[in-house]
PDB file of C-alpha atoms in Angstrom:
ATOM      1  CA  UNK C 136     -75.773 -19.506  -5.436  1.00  0.00           C
ATOM      2  CA  UNK C 137     -76.121 -17.125  -8.369  1.00  0.00           C
ATOM      3  CA  UNK C 138     -75.722 -14.216  -6.077  1.00  0.00           C
ATOM      4  CA  UNK C 139     -72.507 -15.658  -4.518  1.00  0.00           C
ATOM      5  CA  UNK C 140     -71.142 -16.206  -8.078  1.00  0.00           C
ATOM      6  CA  UNK C 141     -71.820 -12.601  -9.006  1.00  0.00           C
ATOM      7  CA  UNK C 142     -70.243 -11.251  -5.928  1.00  0.00           C
ATOM      8  CA  UNK C 143     -67.214 -13.482  -6.276  1.00  0.00           C
ATOM      9  CA  UNK C 144     -66.711 -12.321  -9.958  1.00  0.00           C
ATOM     10  CA  UNK C 145     -66.800  -8.663  -8.864  1.00  0.00           C
ATOM     11  CA  UNK C 146     -64.494  -9.300  -5.977  1.00  0.00           C
ATOM     12  CA  UNK C 147     -61.863 -11.107  -8.022  1.00  0.00           C
ATOM     13  CA  UNK C 148     -62.022  -8.343 -10.747  1.00  0.00           C
ATOM     14  CA  UNK C 149     -60.927  -5.681  -8.203  1.00  0.00           C
ATOM     15  CA  UNK C 150     -57.403  -4.288  -8.245  1.00  0.00           C
ATOM     16  CA  UNK C 151     -54.959  -5.718  -5.749  1.00  0.00           C
ATOM     17  CA  UNK C 152     -54.571  -3.032  -3.117  1.00  0.00           C
ATOM     18  CA  UNK C 153     -51.982  -4.798  -0.946  1.00  0.00           C
ATOM     19  CA  UNK C 154     -48.545  -3.251  -0.389  1.00  0.00           C
ATOM     20  CA  UNK C 155     -47.049  -5.910  -2.657  1.00  0.00           C
ATOM     21  CA  UNK C 156     -49.590  -5.304  -5.349  1.00  0.00           C
ATOM     22  CA  UNK C 157     -49.702  -9.019  -6.314  1.00  0.00           C
ATOM     23  CA  UNK C 158     -50.045 -12.474  -4.887  1.00  0.00           C
ATOM     24  CA  UNK C 159     -47.094 -13.857  -2.933  1.00  0.00           C
ATOM     25  CA  UNK C 160     -45.622 -16.591  -5.130  1.00  0.00           C
ATOM     26  CA  UNK C 161     -45.641 -19.135  -2.312  1.00  0.00           C
ATOM     27  CA  UNK C 162     -49.427 -19.023  -1.894  1.00  0.00           C
ATOM     28  CA  UNK C 163     -50.433 -18.363  -5.443  1.00  0.00           C
ATOM     29  CA  UNK C 164     -51.212 -22.068  -6.009  1.00  0.00           C
ATOM     30  CA  UNK C 165     -53.423 -22.243  -2.988  1.00  0.00           C
ATOM     31  CA  UNK C 166     -55.314 -19.054  -3.948  1.00  0.00           C
ATOM     32  CA  UNK C 167     -55.923 -20.211  -7.546  1.00  0.00           C
ATOM     33  CA  UNK C 168     -56.968 -23.629  -6.372  1.00  0.00           C
ATOM     34  CA  UNK C 169     -59.667 -22.209  -4.149  1.00  0.00           C
ATOM     35  CA  UNK C 170     -60.860 -19.529  -6.555  1.00  0.00           C
ATOM     36  CA  UNK C 171     -61.165 -22.106  -9.168  1.00  0.00           C
ATOM     37  CA  UNK C 172     -63.943 -23.766  -7.156  1.00  0.00           C
ATOM     38  CA  UNK C 173     -67.445 -22.242  -7.098  1.00  0.00           C
ATOM     39  CA  UNK C 174     -68.024 -22.178  -3.311  1.00  0.00           C
ATOM     40  CA  UNK C 175     -64.839 -20.299  -2.436  1.00  0.00           C
ATOM     41  CA  UNK C 176     -63.473 -16.792  -2.826  1.00  0.00           C
ATOM     42  CA  UNK C 177     -60.214 -15.624  -1.277  1.00  0.00           C
ATOM     43  CA  UNK C 178     -60.353 -12.125   0.135  1.00  0.00           C
ATOM     44  CA  UNK C 179     -56.865 -11.610   1.513  1.00  0.00           C
ATOM     45  CA  UNK C 180     -53.628 -13.582   1.950  1.00  0.00           C
ATOM     46  CA  UNK C 181     -49.964 -13.415   3.048  1.00  0.00           C
ATOM     47  CA  UNK C 182     -47.472 -16.173   2.627  1.00  0.00           C
ATOM     48  CA  UNK C 183     -45.693 -15.142   5.850  1.00  0.00           C
ATOM     49  CA  UNK C 184     -43.064 -12.447   6.399  1.00  0.00           C
ATOM     50  CA  UNK C 185     -40.294 -10.969   8.535  1.00  0.00           C
ATOM     51  CA  UNK C 186     -40.986  -7.394   9.508  1.00  0.00           C
ATOM     52  CA  UNK C 187     -39.250  -4.436  11.184  1.00  0.00           C
ATOM     53  CA  UNK C 188     -41.970  -2.080  12.085  1.00  0.00           C
ATOM     54  CA  UNK C 189     -41.344   1.316  13.750  1.00  0.00           C
ATOM     55  CA  UNK C 190     -43.963   3.175  15.831  1.00  0.00           C
ATOM     56  CA  UNK C 191     -43.924   6.428  17.642  1.00  0.00           C
ATOM     57  CA  UNK C 192     -44.313   6.385  21.430  1.00  0.00           C
ATOM     58  CA  UNK C 193     -45.957   2.951  21.373  1.00  0.00           C
ATOM     59  CA  UNK C 194     -44.081  -0.084  22.434  1.00  0.00           C
ATOM     60  CA  UNK C 195     -44.160  -3.619  21.036  1.00  0.00           C
ATOM     61  CA  UNK C 196     -47.641  -5.000  20.302  1.00  0.00           C
ATOM     62  CA  UNK C 197     -49.266  -1.586  20.679  1.00  0.00           C
ATOM     63  CA  UNK C 198     -48.166  -0.307  17.323  1.00  0.00           C
ATOM     64  CA  UNK C 199     -51.100   0.015  14.938  1.00  0.00           C
ATOM     65  CA  UNK C 200     -50.140  -0.997  11.391  1.00  0.00           C
ATOM     66  CA  UNK C 201     -51.583   2.134   9.827  1.00  0.00           C
ATOM     67  CA  UNK C 202     -49.425   4.388  12.093  1.00  0.00           C
ATOM     68  CA  UNK C 203     -46.173   2.540  11.782  1.00  0.00           C
ATOM     69  CA  UNK C 204     -43.254   2.809   9.419  1.00  0.00           C
ATOM     70  CA  UNK C 205     -41.968  -0.322   7.648  1.00  0.00           C
ATOM     71  CA  UNK C 206     -38.173  -0.496   7.840  1.00  0.00           C
ATOM     72  CA  UNK C 207     -37.930  -4.053   6.552  1.00  0.00           C
ATOM     73  CA  UNK C 208     -40.342  -6.463   4.958  1.00  0.00           C
ATOM     74  CA  UNK C 209     -39.102  -9.880   3.704  1.00  0.00           C
ATOM     75  CA  UNK C 210     -41.201 -12.860   2.498  1.00  0.00           C
ATOM     76  CA  UNK C 211     -38.093 -15.084   2.344  1.00  0.00           C
ATOM     77  CA  UNK C 212     -35.432 -15.839   5.040  1.00  0.00           C
ATOM     78  CA  UNK C 213     -33.110 -12.880   5.633  1.00  0.00           C
ATOM     79  CA  UNK C 214     -29.772 -12.243   7.316  1.00  0.00           C
ATOM     80  CA  UNK C 215     -28.635 -10.341  10.350  1.00  0.00           C
ATOM     81  CA  UNK C 216     -26.888  -7.755   8.143  1.00  0.00           C
ATOM     82  CA  UNK C 217     -30.268  -6.961   6.478  1.00  0.00           C
ATOM     83  CA  UNK C 218     -31.805  -6.216   9.850  1.00  0.00           C
ATOM     84  CA  UNK C 219     -28.834  -4.202  11.122  1.00  0.00           C
ATOM     85  CA  UNK C 220     -28.861  -2.084   7.990  1.00  0.00           C
ATOM     86  CA  UNK C 221     -32.579  -1.339   8.346  1.00  0.00           C
ATOM     87  CA  UNK C 222     -32.126  -0.423  12.021  1.00  0.00           C
ATOM     88  CA  UNK C 223     -29.744   2.360  11.028  1.00  0.00           C
ATOM     89  CA  UNK C 224     -32.854   4.314   9.926  1.00  0.00           C
ATOM     90  CA  UNK C 225     -34.660   3.829  13.213  1.00  0.00           C
ATOM     91  CA  UNK C 226     -35.761   6.903  15.138  1.00  0.00           C
ATOM     92  CA  UNK C 227     -38.521   5.441  17.235  1.00  0.00           C
ATOM     93  CA  UNK C 228     -39.561   2.162  18.774  1.00  0.00           C
ATOM     94  CA  UNK C 229     -38.834  -0.798  16.516  1.00  0.00           C
ATOM     95  CA  UNK C 230     -40.365  -4.236  16.740  1.00  0.00           C
ATOM     96  CA  UNK C 231     -38.950  -7.326  14.955  1.00  0.00           C
ATOM     97  CA  UNK C 232     -41.688  -9.700  13.873  1.00  0.00           C
ATOM     98  CA  UNK C 233     -42.319 -12.983  12.126  1.00  0.00           C
ATOM     99  CA  UNK C 234     -45.895 -13.192  10.949  1.00  0.00           C
ATOM    100  CA  UNK C 235     -46.954 -16.558   9.579  1.00  0.00           C
ATOM    101  CA  UNK C 236     -49.151 -17.543   6.679  1.00  0.00           C
ATOM    102  CA  UNK C 237     -52.759 -16.193   6.845  1.00  0.00           C
ATOM    103  CA  UNK C 238     -55.564 -16.714   4.359  1.00  0.00           C
ATOM    104  CA  UNK C 239     -59.139 -15.467   4.472  1.00  0.00           C
ATOM    105  CA  UNK C 240     -61.766 -17.246   2.358  1.00  0.00           C
ATOM    106  CA  UNK C 241     -65.415 -16.352   1.877  1.00  0.00           C
ATOM    107  CA  UNK C 242     -67.339 -19.542   1.580  1.00  0.00           C
ATOM    108  CA  UNK C 243     -70.829 -20.128   0.071  1.00  0.00           C
ATOM    109  CA  UNK C 244     -72.061 -22.618   2.698  1.00  0.00           C
ATOM    110  CA  UNK C 245     -71.040 -23.501   6.213  1.00  0.00           C
ATOM    111  CA  UNK C 246     -70.179 -27.068   5.071  1.00  0.00           C
ATOM    112  CA  UNK C 247     -67.677 -25.537   2.612  1.00  0.00           C
ATOM    113  CA  UNK C 248     -65.989 -23.665   5.407  1.00  0.00           C
ATOM    114  CA  UNK C 249     -65.975 -26.776   7.568  1.00  0.00           C
ATOM    115  CA  UNK C 250     -64.104 -28.601   4.893  1.00  0.00           C
ATOM    116  CA  UNK C 251     -61.374 -25.873   4.714  1.00  0.00           C
ATOM    117  CA  UNK C 252     -61.237 -25.734   8.552  1.00  0.00           C
ATOM    118  CA  UNK C 253     -60.682 -29.455   8.705  1.00  0.00           C
ATOM    119  CA  UNK C 254     -57.857 -29.193   6.182  1.00  0.00           C
ATOM    120  CA  UNK C 255     -56.241 -26.215   7.926  1.00  0.00           C
ATOM    121  CA  UNK C 256     -56.165 -27.961  11.339  1.00  0.00           C
ATOM    122  CA  UNK C 257     -54.779 -31.166   9.871  1.00  0.00           C
ATOM    123  CA  UNK C 258     -52.023 -29.131   8.118  1.00  0.00           C
ATOM    124  CA  UNK C 259     -50.867 -27.534  11.394  1.00  0.00           C
ATOM    125  CA  UNK C 260     -52.776 -24.146  11.303  1.00  0.00           C
ATOM    126  CA  UNK C 261     -54.185 -24.728  14.785  1.00  0.00           C
ATOM    127  CA  UNK C 262     -55.508 -21.112  15.210  1.00  0.00           C
ATOM    128  CA  UNK C 263     -57.952 -21.371  12.220  1.00  0.00           C
ATOM    129  CA  UNK C 264     -61.585 -20.525  12.649  1.00  0.00           C
ATOM    130  CA  UNK C 265     -64.890 -19.698  11.034  1.00  0.00           C
ATOM    131  CA  UNK C 266     -66.994 -16.532  11.582  1.00  0.00           C
ATOM    132  CA  UNK C 267     -70.497 -15.932  10.415  1.00  0.00           C
ATOM    133  CA  UNK C 268     -71.466 -12.266   9.786  1.00  0.00           C
ATOM    134  CA  UNK C 269     -74.759 -10.611  10.592  1.00  0.00           C
ATOM    135  CA  UNK C 270     -75.642 -10.645   6.934  1.00  0.00           C
ATOM    136  CA  UNK C 271     -74.928 -14.380   6.732  1.00  0.00           C
ATOM    137  CA  UNK C 272     -71.456 -14.128   5.112  1.00  0.00           C
ATOM    138  CA  UNK C 273     -69.299 -17.130   6.073  1.00  0.00           C
ATOM    139  CA  UNK C 274     -65.553 -16.443   6.441  1.00  0.00           C
ATOM    140  CA  UNK C 275     -62.905 -19.120   6.981  1.00  0.00           C
ATOM    141  CA  UNK C 276     -59.542 -17.825   8.344  1.00  0.00           C
ATOM    142  CA  UNK C 277     -56.465 -20.011   8.096  1.00  0.00           C
ATOM    143  CA  UNK C 278     -54.098 -18.940  10.849  1.00  0.00           C
ATOM    144  CA  UNK C 279     -51.131 -20.199  12.808  1.00  0.00           C
ATOM    145  CA  UNK C 280     -49.809 -19.360  16.282  1.00  0.00           C
ATOM    146  CA  UNK C 281     -46.076 -19.837  15.583  1.00  0.00           C
ATOM    147  CA  UNK C 282     -45.417 -16.030  15.625  1.00  0.00           C
ATOM    148  CA  UNK C 283     -42.444 -14.063  16.941  1.00  0.00           C
ATOM    149  CA  UNK C 284     -42.505 -10.455  18.214  1.00  0.00           C
ATOM    150  CA  UNK C 285     -39.554  -8.741  19.959  1.00  0.00           C
ATOM    151  CA  UNK C 286     -38.901  -5.000  20.617  1.00  0.00           C
ATOM    152  CA  UNK C 287     -35.401  -3.936  19.494  1.00  0.00           C
ATOM    153  CA  UNK C 288     -35.194  -0.174  19.950  1.00  0.00           C
ATOM    154  CA  UNK C 289     -36.630   2.509  22.193  1.00  0.00           C
ATOM    155  CA  UNK C 290     -36.794   6.070  20.842  1.00  0.00           C
ATOM    156  CA  UNK C 291     -34.184   5.102  18.262  1.00  0.00           C
ATOM    157  CA  UNK C 292     -31.743   3.504  20.732  1.00  0.00           C
ATOM    158  CA  UNK C 293     -30.847  -0.106  20.188  1.00  0.00           C
ATOM    159  CA  UNK C 294     -31.697  -2.037  23.360  1.00  0.00           C
ATOM    160  CA  UNK C 295     -30.148  -5.408  22.539  1.00  0.00           C
ATOM    161  CA  UNK C 296     -26.848  -6.682  21.206  1.00  0.00           C
ATOM    162  CA  UNK C 297     -26.050  -7.627  17.587  1.00  0.00           C
ATOM    163  CA  UNK C 298     -25.428 -11.092  18.786  1.00  0.00           C
ATOM    164  CA  UNK C 299     -28.946 -11.321  20.157  1.00  0.00           C
ATOM    165  CA  UNK C 300     -30.345  -9.910  16.869  1.00  0.00           C
ATOM    166  CA  UNK C 301     -28.421 -12.598  14.993  1.00  0.00           C
ATOM    167  CA  UNK C 302     -30.058 -15.212  17.231  1.00  0.00           C
ATOM    168  CA  UNK C 303     -33.554 -13.756  16.584  1.00  0.00           C
ATOM    169  CA  UNK C 304     -33.009 -13.733  12.859  1.00  0.00           C
ATOM    170  CA  UNK C 305     -31.937 -17.340  13.076  1.00  0.00           C
ATOM    171  CA  UNK C 306     -35.085 -18.334  15.023  1.00  0.00           C
ATOM    172  CA  UNK C 307     -37.340 -16.285  12.646  1.00  0.00           C
ATOM    173  CA  UNK C 308     -35.741 -17.981   9.587  1.00  0.00           C
ATOM    174  CA  UNK C 309     -36.490 -21.399  11.124  1.00  0.00           C
ATOM    175  CA  UNK C 310     -40.077 -20.335  11.596  1.00  0.00           C
ATOM    176  CA  UNK C 311     -40.234 -19.196   8.006  1.00  0.00           C
ATOM    177  CA  UNK C 312     -39.082 -22.598   6.826  1.00  0.00           C
ATOM    178  CA  UNK C 313     -41.652 -24.364   9.015  1.00  0.00           C
ATOM    179  CA  UNK C 314     -44.259 -21.979   7.640  1.00  0.00           C
ATOM    180  CA  UNK C 315     -43.298 -22.971   4.025  1.00  0.00           C
ATOM    181  CA  UNK C 316     -43.657 -26.614   4.955  1.00  0.00           C
ATOM    182  CA  UNK C 317     -47.116 -26.073   6.425  1.00  0.00           C
ATOM    183  CA  UNK C 318     -48.275 -24.169   3.357  1.00  0.00           C
ATOM    184  CA  UNK C 319     -47.146 -27.023   1.023  1.00  0.00           C
ATOM    185  CA  UNK C 320     -48.863 -29.528   3.375  1.00  0.00           C
ATOM    186  CA  UNK C 321     -52.049 -27.409   3.290  1.00  0.00           C
ATOM    187  CA  UNK C 322     -52.082 -27.267  -0.512  1.00  0.00           C
ATOM    188  CA  UNK C 323     -51.680 -31.104  -0.770  1.00  0.00           C
ATOM    189  CA  UNK C 324     -54.388 -31.831   1.823  1.00  0.00           C
ATOM    190  CA  UNK C 325     -56.632 -29.201   0.232  1.00  0.00           C
ATOM    191  CA  UNK C 326     -56.273 -30.691  -3.193  1.00  0.00           C
ATOM    192  CA  UNK C 327     -57.033 -34.159  -1.944  1.00  0.00           C
ATOM    193  CA  UNK C 328     -60.063 -32.981   0.115  1.00  0.00           C
ATOM    194  CA  UNK C 329     -61.567 -31.081  -2.875  1.00  0.00           C
ATOM    195  CA  UNK C 330     -61.095 -34.154  -5.105  1.00  0.00           C
ATOM    196  CA  UNK C 331     -62.639 -36.429  -2.554  1.00  0.00           C
ATOM    197  CA  UNK C 332     -65.580 -34.055  -2.146  1.00  0.00           C
ATOM    198  CA  UNK C 333     -66.221 -34.257  -5.880  1.00  0.00           C
ATOM    199  CA  UNK C 334     -65.755 -30.590  -6.703  1.00  0.00           C
ATOM    200  CA  UNK C 335     -67.249 -29.284  -3.445  1.00  0.00           C
ATOM    201  CA  UNK C 336     -70.833 -28.871  -4.462  1.00  0.00           C
ATOM    202  CA  UNK C 337     -72.754 -26.548  -2.134  1.00  0.00           C
ATOM    203  CA  UNK C 338     -75.976 -28.447  -2.447  1.00  0.00           C
ATOM    204  CA  UNK C 339     -77.359 -30.233   0.661  1.00  0.00           C
ATOM    205  CA  UNK C 340     -76.439 -33.517  -0.924  1.00  0.00           C
ATOM    206  CA  UNK C 341     -72.748 -32.781  -0.841  1.00  0.00           C
ATOM    207  CA  UNK C 342     -70.824 -35.705   0.746  1.00  0.00           C
ATOM    208  CA  UNK C 343     -69.090 -34.279   3.804  1.00  0.00           C
ATOM    209  CA  UNK C 344     -68.321 -37.563   5.453  1.00  0.00           C
ATOM    210  CA  UNK C 345     -64.599 -36.801   5.612  1.00  0.00           C
ATOM    211  CA  UNK C 346     -65.099 -33.453   7.164  1.00  0.00           C
ATOM    212  CA  UNK C 347     -67.475 -34.841   9.823  1.00  0.00           C
ATOM    213  CA  UNK C 348     -65.123 -37.763  10.452  1.00  0.00           C
ATOM    214  CA  UNK C 349     -62.406 -35.380  11.611  1.00  0.00           C
ATOM    215  CA  UNK C 350     -64.525 -33.815  14.227  1.00  0.00           C
ATOM    216  CA  UNK C 351     -66.000 -37.101  15.474  1.00  0.00           C
ATOM    217  CA  UNK C 352     -62.388 -38.477  15.752  1.00  0.00           C
ATOM    218  CA  UNK C 353     -61.233 -35.578  17.848  1.00  0.00           C
ATOM    219  CA  UNK C 354     -64.325 -35.592  20.010  1.00  0.00           C
ATOM    220  CA  UNK C 355     -63.526 -39.259  20.752  1.00  0.00           C
ATOM    221  CA  UNK C 356     -60.012 -38.352  21.640  1.00  0.00           C
ATOM    222  CA  UNK C 357     -61.221 -35.648  24.046  1.00  0.00           C
ATOM    223  CA  UNK C 358     -63.757 -37.926  25.652  1.00  0.00           C
ATOM    224  CA  UNK C 359     -61.091 -40.572  26.124  1.00  0.00           C
ATOM    225  CA  UNK C 360     -58.813 -38.122  27.835  1.00  0.00           C
ATOM    226  CA  UNK C 361     -61.541 -36.875  30.173  1.00  0.00           C
ATOM    227  CA  UNK C 362     -62.258 -40.472  31.220  1.00  0.00           C
ATOM    228  CA  UNK C 363     -58.590 -41.041  32.078  1.00  0.00           C
ATOM    229  CA  UNK C 364     -58.179 -43.995  29.806  1.00  0.00           C
ATOM    230  CA  UNK C 365     -55.379 -46.504  30.229  1.00  0.00           C
ATOM    231  CA  UNK C 366     -52.030 -45.829  28.491  1.00  0.00           C
ATOM    232  CA  UNK C 367     -51.569 -46.995  24.968  1.00  0.00           C
ATOM    233  CA  UNK C 368     -49.330 -49.857  24.149  1.00  0.00           C
ATOM    234  CA  UNK C 369     -46.564 -47.371  23.382  1.00  0.00           C
ATOM    235  CA  UNK C 370     -46.713 -46.338  27.022  1.00  0.00           C
ATOM    236  CA  UNK C 371     -48.256 -42.874  26.840  1.00  0.00           C
ATOM    237  CA  UNK C 372     -51.587 -41.165  26.630  1.00  0.00           C
ATOM    238  CA  UNK C 373     -52.420 -39.192  23.539  1.00  0.00           C
ATOM    239  CA  UNK C 374     -52.774 -35.632  24.592  1.00  0.00           C
ATOM    240  CA  UNK C 375     -54.535 -32.947  22.611  1.00  0.00           C
ATOM    241  CA  UNK C 376     -52.473 -30.003  21.629  1.00  0.00           C
ATOM    242  CA  UNK C 377     -53.841 -26.411  22.136  1.00  0.00           C
ATOM    243  CA  UNK C 378     -56.270 -25.813  19.299  1.00  0.00           C
ATOM    244  CA  UNK C 379     -56.751 -29.506  18.527  1.00  0.00           C
ATOM    245  CA  UNK C 380     -60.186 -29.452  20.158  1.00  0.00           C
ATOM    246  CA  UNK C 381     -62.705 -28.561  17.393  1.00  0.00           C
ATOM    247  CA  UNK C 382     -64.994 -26.941  19.918  1.00  0.00           C
ATOM    248  CA  UNK C 383     -62.309 -24.409  20.542  1.00  0.00           C
ATOM    249  CA  UNK C 384     -61.052 -24.150  16.967  1.00  0.00           C
ATOM    250  CA  UNK C 385     -64.432 -23.801  15.256  1.00  0.00           C
ATOM    251  CA  UNK C 386     -65.339 -20.319  16.374  1.00  0.00           C
ATOM    252  CA  UNK C 387     -68.805 -19.307  14.797  1.00  0.00           C
ATOM    253  CA  UNK C 388     -69.853 -15.886  16.076  1.00  0.00           C
ATOM    254  CA  UNK C 389     -73.200 -14.704  14.938  1.00  0.00           C
ATOM    255  CA  UNK C 390     -73.541 -10.971  14.917  1.00  0.00           C
ATOM    256  CA  UNK C 391     -70.128 -10.080  13.641  1.00  0.00           C
ATOM    257  CA  UNK C 392     -70.164  -8.059  10.432  1.00  0.00           C
ATOM    258  CA  UNK C 393     -67.314  -9.143   8.106  1.00  0.00           C
TER     259      UNK C 393
END
């Protein structure tokens, strides 16, 4: 515990080396809430963004971030005019993206990571997971699958109409609004979970009943579906969404160095 505390203090004292150079305002509350608790240390975060990224000969998803040129980065909804203006500087292959909220948190104990994972899933971040490194470091990643990625130019030539770009921007802005709603929900659920856990002590006596209850409930739902239960009084079966199953969402990989 003392070693984790020392490492955390050193980590939080480091200079912010992100492109922005500071916390995104929308996630500052979440980051401060977690770092204010002994078992957690945030290592990276992004509130969500709209991006125009230009690569060389690569197309679409093949553009490595370190080798691309950023024509536009927005952490708030933007307009079609902003995108069109940025595209005037395009000389290669440009991809328009919406990247949702992501947060990486180093956790002192596995049960601390499980609590965060439970909160993330309940808040709509279905792609969240836990990894355990070879050295025993436990990392919890809060992730979502509601992304958007569309190629717009090839070798500097615009391949779609301005009307289509206007449609894409509208869709991306809707995703940005949903992303903000999920972040707010995550903060409220996290605050309540931490309070219910009594400060999230990392000792073996920590009360993790709420965390385990979430997994037990989902396992029961999965079992009921596999047994082809009768429809509910409302006239439909409750189906699990992709990522709802904790066995698929809780990804613990020993042997991965973080």
